[in-house]
XYZ file of C-alpha atoms in Angstrom:
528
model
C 35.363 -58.453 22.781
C 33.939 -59.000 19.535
C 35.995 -60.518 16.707
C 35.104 -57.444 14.357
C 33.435 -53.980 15.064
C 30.463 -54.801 12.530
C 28.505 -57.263 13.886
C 27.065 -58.718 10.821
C 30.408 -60.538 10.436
C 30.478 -62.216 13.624
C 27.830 -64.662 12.067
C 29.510 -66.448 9.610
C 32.676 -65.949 11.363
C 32.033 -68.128 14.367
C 31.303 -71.000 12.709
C 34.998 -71.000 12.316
C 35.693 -71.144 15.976
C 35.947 -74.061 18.569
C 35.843 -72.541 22.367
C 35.957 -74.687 25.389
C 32.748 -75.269 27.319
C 35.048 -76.245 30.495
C 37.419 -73.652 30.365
C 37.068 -70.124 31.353
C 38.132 -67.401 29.338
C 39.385 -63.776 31.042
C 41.051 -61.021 30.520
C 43.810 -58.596 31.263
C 43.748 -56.170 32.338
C 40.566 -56.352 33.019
C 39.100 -59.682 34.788
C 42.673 -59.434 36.872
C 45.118 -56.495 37.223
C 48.544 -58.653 35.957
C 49.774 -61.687 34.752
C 50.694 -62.837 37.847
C 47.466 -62.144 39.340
C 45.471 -63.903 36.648
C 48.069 -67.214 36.832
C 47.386 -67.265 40.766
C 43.615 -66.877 39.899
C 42.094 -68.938 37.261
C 41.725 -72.378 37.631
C 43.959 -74.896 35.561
C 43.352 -75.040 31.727
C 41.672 -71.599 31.501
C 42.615 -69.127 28.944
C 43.706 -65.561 29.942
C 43.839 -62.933 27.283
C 46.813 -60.523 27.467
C 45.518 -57.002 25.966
C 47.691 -54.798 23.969
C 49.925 -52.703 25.811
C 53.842 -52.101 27.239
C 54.070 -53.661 30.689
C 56.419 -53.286 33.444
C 56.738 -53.862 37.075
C 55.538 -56.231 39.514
C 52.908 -58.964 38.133
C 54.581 -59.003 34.716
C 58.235 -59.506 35.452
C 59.906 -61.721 37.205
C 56.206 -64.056 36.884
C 56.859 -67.230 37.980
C 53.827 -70.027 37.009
C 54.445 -73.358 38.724
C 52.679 -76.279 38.820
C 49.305 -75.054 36.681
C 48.642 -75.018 33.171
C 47.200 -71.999 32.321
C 46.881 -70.410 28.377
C 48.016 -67.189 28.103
C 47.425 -65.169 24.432
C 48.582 -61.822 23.747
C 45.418 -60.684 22.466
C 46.451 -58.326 19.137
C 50.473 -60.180 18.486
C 53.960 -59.521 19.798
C 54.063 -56.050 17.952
C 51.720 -54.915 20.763
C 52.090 -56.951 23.415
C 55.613 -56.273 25.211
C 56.238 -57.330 28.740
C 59.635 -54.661 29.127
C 62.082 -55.689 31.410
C 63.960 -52.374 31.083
C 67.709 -53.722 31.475
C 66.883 -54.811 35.255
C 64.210 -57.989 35.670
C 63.963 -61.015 33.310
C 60.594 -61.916 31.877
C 58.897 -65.055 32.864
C 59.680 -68.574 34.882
C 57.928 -71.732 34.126
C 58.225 -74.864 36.401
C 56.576 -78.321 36.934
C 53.815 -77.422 34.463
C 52.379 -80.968 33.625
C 51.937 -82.516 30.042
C 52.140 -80.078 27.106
C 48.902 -78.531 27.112
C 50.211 -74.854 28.272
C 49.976 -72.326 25.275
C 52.105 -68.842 25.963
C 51.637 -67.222 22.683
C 51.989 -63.648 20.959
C 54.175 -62.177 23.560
C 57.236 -59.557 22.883
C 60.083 -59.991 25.613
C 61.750 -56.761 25.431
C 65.202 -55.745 27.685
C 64.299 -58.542 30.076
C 67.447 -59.159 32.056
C 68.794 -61.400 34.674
C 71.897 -62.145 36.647
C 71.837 -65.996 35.874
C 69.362 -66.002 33.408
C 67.433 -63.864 30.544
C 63.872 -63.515 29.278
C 62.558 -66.985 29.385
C 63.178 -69.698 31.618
C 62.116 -73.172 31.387
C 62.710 -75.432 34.837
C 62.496 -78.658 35.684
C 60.291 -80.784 33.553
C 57.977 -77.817 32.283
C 56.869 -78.575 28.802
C 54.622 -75.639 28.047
C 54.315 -74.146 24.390
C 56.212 -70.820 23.261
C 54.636 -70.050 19.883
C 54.912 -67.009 17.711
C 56.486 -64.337 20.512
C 60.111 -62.172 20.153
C 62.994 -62.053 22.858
C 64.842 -59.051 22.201
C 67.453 -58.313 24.095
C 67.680 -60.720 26.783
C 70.449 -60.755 28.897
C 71.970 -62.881 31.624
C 74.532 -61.173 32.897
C 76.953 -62.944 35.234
C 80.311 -64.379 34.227
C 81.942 -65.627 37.499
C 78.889 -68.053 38.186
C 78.093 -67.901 34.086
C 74.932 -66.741 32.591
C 73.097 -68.875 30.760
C 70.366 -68.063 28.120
C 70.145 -64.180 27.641
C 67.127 -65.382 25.246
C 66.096 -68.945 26.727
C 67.022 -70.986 28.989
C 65.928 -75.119 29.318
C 66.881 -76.669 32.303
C 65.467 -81.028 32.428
C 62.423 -79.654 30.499
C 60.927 -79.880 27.171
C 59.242 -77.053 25.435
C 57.845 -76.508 22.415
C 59.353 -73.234 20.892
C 57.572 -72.521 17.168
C 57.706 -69.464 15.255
C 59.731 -67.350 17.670
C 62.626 -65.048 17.416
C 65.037 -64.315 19.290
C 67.448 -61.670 18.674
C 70.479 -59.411 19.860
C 70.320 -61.547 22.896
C 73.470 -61.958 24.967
C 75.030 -64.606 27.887
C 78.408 -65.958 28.335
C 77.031 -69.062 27.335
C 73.870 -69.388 25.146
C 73.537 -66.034 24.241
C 70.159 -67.330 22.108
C 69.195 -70.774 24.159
C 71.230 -72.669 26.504
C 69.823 -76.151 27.233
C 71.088 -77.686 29.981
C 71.022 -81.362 31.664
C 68.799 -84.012 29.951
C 66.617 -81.506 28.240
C 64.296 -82.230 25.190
C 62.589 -79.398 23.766
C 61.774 -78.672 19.999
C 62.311 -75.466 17.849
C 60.378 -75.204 15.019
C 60.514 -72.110 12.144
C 62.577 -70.258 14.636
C 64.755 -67.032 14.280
C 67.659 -67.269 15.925
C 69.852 -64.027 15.352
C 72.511 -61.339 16.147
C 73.139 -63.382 19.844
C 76.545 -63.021 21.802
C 77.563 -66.629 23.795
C 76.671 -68.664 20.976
C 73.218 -68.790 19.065
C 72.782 -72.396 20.483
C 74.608 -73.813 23.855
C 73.766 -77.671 24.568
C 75.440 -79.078 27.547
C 75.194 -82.781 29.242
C 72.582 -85.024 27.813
C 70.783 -83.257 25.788
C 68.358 -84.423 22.692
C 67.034 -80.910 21.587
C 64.650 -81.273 17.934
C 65.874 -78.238 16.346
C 63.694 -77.986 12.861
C 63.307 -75.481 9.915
C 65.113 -72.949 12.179
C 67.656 -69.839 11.090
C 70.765 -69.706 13.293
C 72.344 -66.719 11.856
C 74.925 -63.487 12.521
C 76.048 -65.120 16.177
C 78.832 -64.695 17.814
C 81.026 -66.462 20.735
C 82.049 -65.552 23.745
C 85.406 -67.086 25.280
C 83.506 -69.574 26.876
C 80.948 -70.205 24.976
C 83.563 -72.098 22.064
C 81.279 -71.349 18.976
C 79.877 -68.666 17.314
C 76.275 -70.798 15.789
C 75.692 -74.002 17.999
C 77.845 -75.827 20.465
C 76.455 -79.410 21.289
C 78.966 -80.660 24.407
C 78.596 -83.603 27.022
C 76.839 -86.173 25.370
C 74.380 -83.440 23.610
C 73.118 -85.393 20.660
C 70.614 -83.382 18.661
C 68.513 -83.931 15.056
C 68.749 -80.478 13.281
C 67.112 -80.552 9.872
C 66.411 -78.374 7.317
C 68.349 -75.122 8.797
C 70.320 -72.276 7.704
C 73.724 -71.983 9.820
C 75.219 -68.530 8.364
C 77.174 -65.681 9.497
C 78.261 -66.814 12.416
C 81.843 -65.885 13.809
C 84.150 -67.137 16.337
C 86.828 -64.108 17.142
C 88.674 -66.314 19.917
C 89.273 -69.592 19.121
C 88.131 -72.775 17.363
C 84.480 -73.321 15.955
C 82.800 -70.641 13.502
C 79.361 -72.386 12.646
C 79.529 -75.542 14.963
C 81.699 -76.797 17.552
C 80.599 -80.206 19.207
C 82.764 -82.137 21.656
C 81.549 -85.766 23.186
C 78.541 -85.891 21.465
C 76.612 -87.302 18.296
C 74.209 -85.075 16.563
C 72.252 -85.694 13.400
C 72.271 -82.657 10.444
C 69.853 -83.418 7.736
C 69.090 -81.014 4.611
C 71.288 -77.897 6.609
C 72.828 -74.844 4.729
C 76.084 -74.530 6.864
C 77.356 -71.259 5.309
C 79.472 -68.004 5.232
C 80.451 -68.882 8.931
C 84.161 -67.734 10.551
C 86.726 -68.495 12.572
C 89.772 -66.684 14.163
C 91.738 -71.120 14.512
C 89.927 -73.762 12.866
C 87.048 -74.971 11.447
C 85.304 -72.817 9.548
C 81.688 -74.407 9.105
C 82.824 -77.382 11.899
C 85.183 -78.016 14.770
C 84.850 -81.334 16.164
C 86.875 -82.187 19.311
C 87.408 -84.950 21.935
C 85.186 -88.009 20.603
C 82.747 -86.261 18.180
C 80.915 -88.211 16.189
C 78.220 -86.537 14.493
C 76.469 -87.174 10.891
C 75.856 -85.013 8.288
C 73.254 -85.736 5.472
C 72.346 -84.028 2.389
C 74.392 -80.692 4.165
C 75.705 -77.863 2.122
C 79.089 -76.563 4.051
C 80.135 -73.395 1.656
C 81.647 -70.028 1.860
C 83.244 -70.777 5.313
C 86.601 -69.283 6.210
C 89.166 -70.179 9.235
C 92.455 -67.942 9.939
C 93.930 -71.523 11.109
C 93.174 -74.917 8.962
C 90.325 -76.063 7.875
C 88.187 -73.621 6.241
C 85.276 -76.519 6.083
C 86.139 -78.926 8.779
C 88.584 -79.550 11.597
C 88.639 -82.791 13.273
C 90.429 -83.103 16.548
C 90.989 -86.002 19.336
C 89.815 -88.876 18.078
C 86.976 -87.307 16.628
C 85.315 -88.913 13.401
C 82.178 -86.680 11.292
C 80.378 -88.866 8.993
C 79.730 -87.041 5.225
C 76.576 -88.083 2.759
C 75.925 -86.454 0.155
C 77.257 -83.411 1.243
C 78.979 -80.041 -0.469
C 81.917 -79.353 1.257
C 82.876 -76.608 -0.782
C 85.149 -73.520 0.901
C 87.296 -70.566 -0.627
C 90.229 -70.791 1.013
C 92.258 -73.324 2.983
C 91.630 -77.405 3.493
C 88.519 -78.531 3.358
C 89.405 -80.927 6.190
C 91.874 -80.465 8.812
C 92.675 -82.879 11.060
C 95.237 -83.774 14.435
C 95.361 -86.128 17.292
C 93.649 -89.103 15.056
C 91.060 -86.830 14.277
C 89.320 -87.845 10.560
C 86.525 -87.815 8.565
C 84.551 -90.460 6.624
C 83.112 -88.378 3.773
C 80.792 -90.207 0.554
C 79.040 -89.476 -2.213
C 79.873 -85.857 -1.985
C 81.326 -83.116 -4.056
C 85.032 -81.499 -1.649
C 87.334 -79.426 -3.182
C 90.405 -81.897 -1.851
C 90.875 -84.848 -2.982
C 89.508 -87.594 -0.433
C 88.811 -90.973 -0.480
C 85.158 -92.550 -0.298
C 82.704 -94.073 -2.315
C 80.789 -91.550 -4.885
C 83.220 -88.614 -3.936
C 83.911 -86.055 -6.689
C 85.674 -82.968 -7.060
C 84.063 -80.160 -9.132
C 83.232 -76.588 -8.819
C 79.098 -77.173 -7.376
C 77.700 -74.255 -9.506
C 75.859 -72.282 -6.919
C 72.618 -70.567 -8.327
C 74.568 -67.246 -7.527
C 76.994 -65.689 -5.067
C 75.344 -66.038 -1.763
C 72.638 -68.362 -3.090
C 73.913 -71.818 -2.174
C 70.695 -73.783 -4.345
C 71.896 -75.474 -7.142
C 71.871 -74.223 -10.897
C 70.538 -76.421 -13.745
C 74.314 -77.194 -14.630
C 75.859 -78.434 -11.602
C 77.800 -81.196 -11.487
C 75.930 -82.094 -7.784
C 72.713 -83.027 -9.573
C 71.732 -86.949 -9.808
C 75.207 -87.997 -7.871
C 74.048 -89.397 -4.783
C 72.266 -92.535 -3.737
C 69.374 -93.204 -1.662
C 70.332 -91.772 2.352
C 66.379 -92.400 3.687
C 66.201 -88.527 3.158
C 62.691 -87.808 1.152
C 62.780 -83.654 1.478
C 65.248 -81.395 0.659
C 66.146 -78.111 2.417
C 63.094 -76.095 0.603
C 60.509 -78.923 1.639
C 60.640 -80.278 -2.067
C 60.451 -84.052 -2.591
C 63.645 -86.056 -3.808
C 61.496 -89.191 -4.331
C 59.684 -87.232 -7.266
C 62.688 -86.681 -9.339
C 63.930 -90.520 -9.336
C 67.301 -89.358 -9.363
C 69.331 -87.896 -6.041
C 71.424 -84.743 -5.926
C 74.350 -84.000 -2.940
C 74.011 -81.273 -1.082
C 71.377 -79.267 1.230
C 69.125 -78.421 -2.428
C 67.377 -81.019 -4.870
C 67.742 -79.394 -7.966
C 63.938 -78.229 -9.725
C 63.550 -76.467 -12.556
C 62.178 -73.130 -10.779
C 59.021 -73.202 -9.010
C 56.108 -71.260 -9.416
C 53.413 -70.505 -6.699
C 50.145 -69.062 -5.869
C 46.700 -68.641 -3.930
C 43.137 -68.182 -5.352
C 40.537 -67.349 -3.534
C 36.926 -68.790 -3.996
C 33.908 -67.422 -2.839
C 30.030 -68.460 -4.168
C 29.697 -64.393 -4.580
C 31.181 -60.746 -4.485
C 28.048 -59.571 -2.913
C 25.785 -61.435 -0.600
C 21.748 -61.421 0.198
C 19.814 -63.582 2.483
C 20.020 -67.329 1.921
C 22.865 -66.863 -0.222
C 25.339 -69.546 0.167
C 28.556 -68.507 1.410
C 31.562 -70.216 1.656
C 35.718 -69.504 1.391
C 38.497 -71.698 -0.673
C 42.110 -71.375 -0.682
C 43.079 -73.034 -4.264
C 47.118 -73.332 -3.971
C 49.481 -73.677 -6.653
C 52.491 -75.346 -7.258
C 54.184 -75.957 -10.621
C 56.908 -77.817 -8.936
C 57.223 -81.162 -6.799
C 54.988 -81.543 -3.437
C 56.412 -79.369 -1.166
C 55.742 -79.695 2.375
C 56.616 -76.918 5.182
C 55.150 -74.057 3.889
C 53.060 -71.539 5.852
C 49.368 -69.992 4.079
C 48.208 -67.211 5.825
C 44.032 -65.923 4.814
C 43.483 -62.239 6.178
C 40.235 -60.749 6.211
C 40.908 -56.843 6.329
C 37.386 -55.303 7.941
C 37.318 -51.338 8.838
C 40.381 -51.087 9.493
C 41.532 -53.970 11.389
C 43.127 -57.332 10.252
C 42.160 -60.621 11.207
C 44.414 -63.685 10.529
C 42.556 -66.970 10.047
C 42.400 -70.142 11.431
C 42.532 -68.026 14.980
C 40.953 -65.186 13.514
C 42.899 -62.643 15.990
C 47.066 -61.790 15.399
C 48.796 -63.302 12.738
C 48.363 -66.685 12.172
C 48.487 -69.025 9.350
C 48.645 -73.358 8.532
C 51.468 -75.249 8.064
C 50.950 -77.181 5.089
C 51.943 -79.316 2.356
C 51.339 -79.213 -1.146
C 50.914 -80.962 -3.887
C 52.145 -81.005 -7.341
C 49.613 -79.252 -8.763
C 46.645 -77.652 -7.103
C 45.677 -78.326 -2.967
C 42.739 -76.706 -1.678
C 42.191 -75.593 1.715
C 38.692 -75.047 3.262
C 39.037 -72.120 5.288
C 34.887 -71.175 5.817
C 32.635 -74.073 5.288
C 29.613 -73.494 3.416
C 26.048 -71.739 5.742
C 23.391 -69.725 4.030
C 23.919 -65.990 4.682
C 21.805 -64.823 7.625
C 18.463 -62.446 7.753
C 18.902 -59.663 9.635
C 23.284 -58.982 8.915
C 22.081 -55.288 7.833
C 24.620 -54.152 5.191
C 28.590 -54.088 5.098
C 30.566 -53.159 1.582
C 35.041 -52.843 1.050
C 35.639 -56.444 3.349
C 38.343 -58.095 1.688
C 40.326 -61.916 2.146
C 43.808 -61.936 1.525
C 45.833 -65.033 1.294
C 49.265 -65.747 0.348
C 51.953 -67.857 0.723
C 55.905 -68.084 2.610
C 58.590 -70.009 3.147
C 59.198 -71.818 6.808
C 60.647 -68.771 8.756
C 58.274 -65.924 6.992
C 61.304 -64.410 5.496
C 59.826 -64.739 1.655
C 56.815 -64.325 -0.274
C 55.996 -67.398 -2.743
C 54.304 -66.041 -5.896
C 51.536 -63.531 -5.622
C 49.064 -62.667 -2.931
C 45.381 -62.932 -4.110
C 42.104 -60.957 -2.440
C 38.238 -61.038 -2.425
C 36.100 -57.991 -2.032
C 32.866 -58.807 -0.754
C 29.968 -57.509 0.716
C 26.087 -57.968 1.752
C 22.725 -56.242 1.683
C 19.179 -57.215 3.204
């Protein structure tokens, strides 16, 4: 298929794509009937293009791909790609696929259901690459032998899950992900929403990289034991730079986090507006807990029990740097069977003991914006914790001073795009080329996302993959960063004559959920 209807585009254009001489590249439907048939078909490493449509039956559900790396790309994005389950099959099954060369990208999973499990099920040492697809829905429904991972479920594997979401998802436990025995995957700029069982369920040696990622609006189930993320059986986990809000636990301890026997690592979180029907707010830790918090904002929490912030149970012992512990109502720490807390350098509305430790209202940036304002007490009280971003991507080191909490106080940023081009209108032998000029007023920030459209006739095209939406991670500077996006070629004889093409570019925040300044365009066109 070409990339655009007018063919004196494709030109230029291709010198902006790398394809495979060794790999084959088909399509379906078309080249095969279904997925299924196309997995069982193509050699390893080829590249199968999904085309846009709602799909049901057998060949897309219920596709299990074992032991072969094969790429498949929904062909026009998850808005019009759906494999359906319809309440009664779960979507797809990956196992033994070797290394992590395995792309499954642009992909809806819509109503896929299971008995045991959901949509999307990882198995035994699969480390394949979910990137920029939607589970809605997914259920696993059992609850004698449980369900596990209405949305995803990782079972000894490690995937690579980046700029999914899943949503309204349901299991008794994992409603969003369960991960399960020894697992390692990484989530990156993922969604995580509106999930019954638990947004998160980590169970028995797990090490899960969980990165840039909204856990939000989740809620338990009785077994599950927390509304956001549970981390249990020696689950340690690195989660940095995430938003835990809205969560709820209606039956018993655990609103935002509950971890038991395990040691996870929070860096740079917002742990906020989370509840519970007991204790713990934000945090329950139980029986030998021992995780660290770093640069964390826990805020706006409420329990019914003790411990609007914290509750610390068993022998349990949370470490506290830098952090804002900082709830309306109730202790900020609650604590029972030599359960305690070693808390420094941070700003808690009790008085504790610990080096740094202050007590002072943290001046929020406004009610339900947990950033800090240019008067809060939080700014320049913290030492050095080995922590060089905040929770916006912005650099501490640049400010030589350190503030406690999730935020490193800037005065407010602004951003934007230009786009450069040699002309508006182009003749043979002209010299074409395309900048992105970004700019930032503030500190470097890294982790944000620039996305360059080209809108041709009707149809959008997202650069660098020129086909659904796509964009580059990147990081900028403190001033201006340009990005080549079309190196320089003279303009072609013989491209006949095109007029109202126009580049877009912009720029958002980690998850997509904001716009950063302004979004610039080029009109351009060409003549013999």
């Amino acid at each position: 298929m070409p990339l655009i209807r007018n063919s004196a585009l494709i030109i230029p254009l291709m010198l902006c794509l790398t394809v495979s001489a060794e790999a084959a590249v088909y399509y379906v439907p078309g080249d095969y009937p279904t997925i299924l048939d196309a997995y069982r078909g193509v050699e390893p490493d080829d590249t199968v293009i999904v085309r846009p449509g709602i799909y049901h039956g057998d060949g897309w559900n219920c596709v299990p791909m074992i032991g072969k790396s094969v790429n498949f790309i929904a062909e026009n994005g998850p808005a019009q790609t759906i494999i359906d389950g319809k309440g009664i099959t779960p979507g797809f099954l990956f196992k033994d696929i070797p290394g992590h060369d395995m792309l499954v990208d642009g992909f809806t999973f819509k109503d896929c259901t299971g008995t045991l499990t959901g949509a999307v099920t990882f198995f035994e040492t699969s480390a394949v690459t979910l990137h920029n697809c939607v589970i809605i829905r997914g259920r696993a429904t059992s609850t004698e032998d449980p369900g596990e991972g209405g949305g995803i479920r990782i079972w000894k594997a490690s995937p690579v899950i980046v700029d999914c979401i899943i949503q309204d998802c349901s299991a008794i436990q994992g409603g969003g992900v369960c991960i399960l025995d020894e697992s390692y995957p990484i989530f990156k700029r993922c969604v995580i929403s509106g999930c019954w069982g638990s947004g998160f369920f980590c169970f028995t040696g797990d090490q899960p990289l969980i990165e840039d990622c909204h856990i939000i609006d989740c809620e338990s189930s009785e077994v599950s034991w927390a509304g956001g993320l549970g981390f249990y059986g020696s689950s340690d986990a690195d989660i940095q730079n995430c938003l835990i809000a809205d969560n709820r636990n209606p039956h018993t301890s655990g609103g935002g986090i509950r971890i038991e026997k395990s040691h996870p690592r929070f860096t740079n979180c917002m742990i906020v507006d989370n509840w519970t029907v007991e204790h713990g707010g934000a945090l329950l830790c139980r029986v030998d807990a021992f995780p660290e918090f770093t640069h964390c904002t826990l805020a706006g929490n409420t329990a019914e029990g003790n411990g609007a912030g914290i509750a610390s149970m068993i022998e349990s012992d949370p470490v506290f740097k830098a952090c804002i512990l900082w709830n309306p109502a109730g202790t900020e720490l609650y604590s029972e069977n030599q359960g305690s807390a070693t808390i420094t350098y941070s700003d808690i509305r009790m008085d504790y003991p610990g080096e740094g430790n202050f007590q002072a209202d943290p001046r929020f940036a406004a009610p339900g914006d947990y950033h800090l304002s240019a008067d809060s007490p939080c700014i320049g009280r913290s030492i050095y914790f080995d922590v060089d971003r905040d929770y916006d991507g912005e650099s501490r080191l640049e400010s030589q001073r350190f503030d406690v909490g999730a935020d490193q106080y800037y005065d407010p940023e602004e951003f934007g795009v230009r786009l450069e081009m040699p002309y508006h209108e182009y003749r043979p032998g002209n010299s074409c080329s395309l900048d992105v000029i970004c700019l930032n007023s503030g500190p470097s920030r890294e982790g944000l996302l620039l996305f360059v459209v080209l809108s041709a006739y009707g149809e959008n095209y997202f650069w660098p993959a020129w086909n659904a939406f796509d964009f580059l991670d990147i990081e900028l500077s403190s001033s201006e960063t340009v990005v080549p996006v079309i190196p320089e070629f003279p303009w072609p004889a013989g491209a006949g004559s095109g007029e109202n093409v126009f580049f877009y570019s912009g720029l958002t925040n980690p998850v997509k959920t904001e716009l950063l300044g302004d979004i610039d365009s080029w009109e351009m066109s060409w003549h013999p």
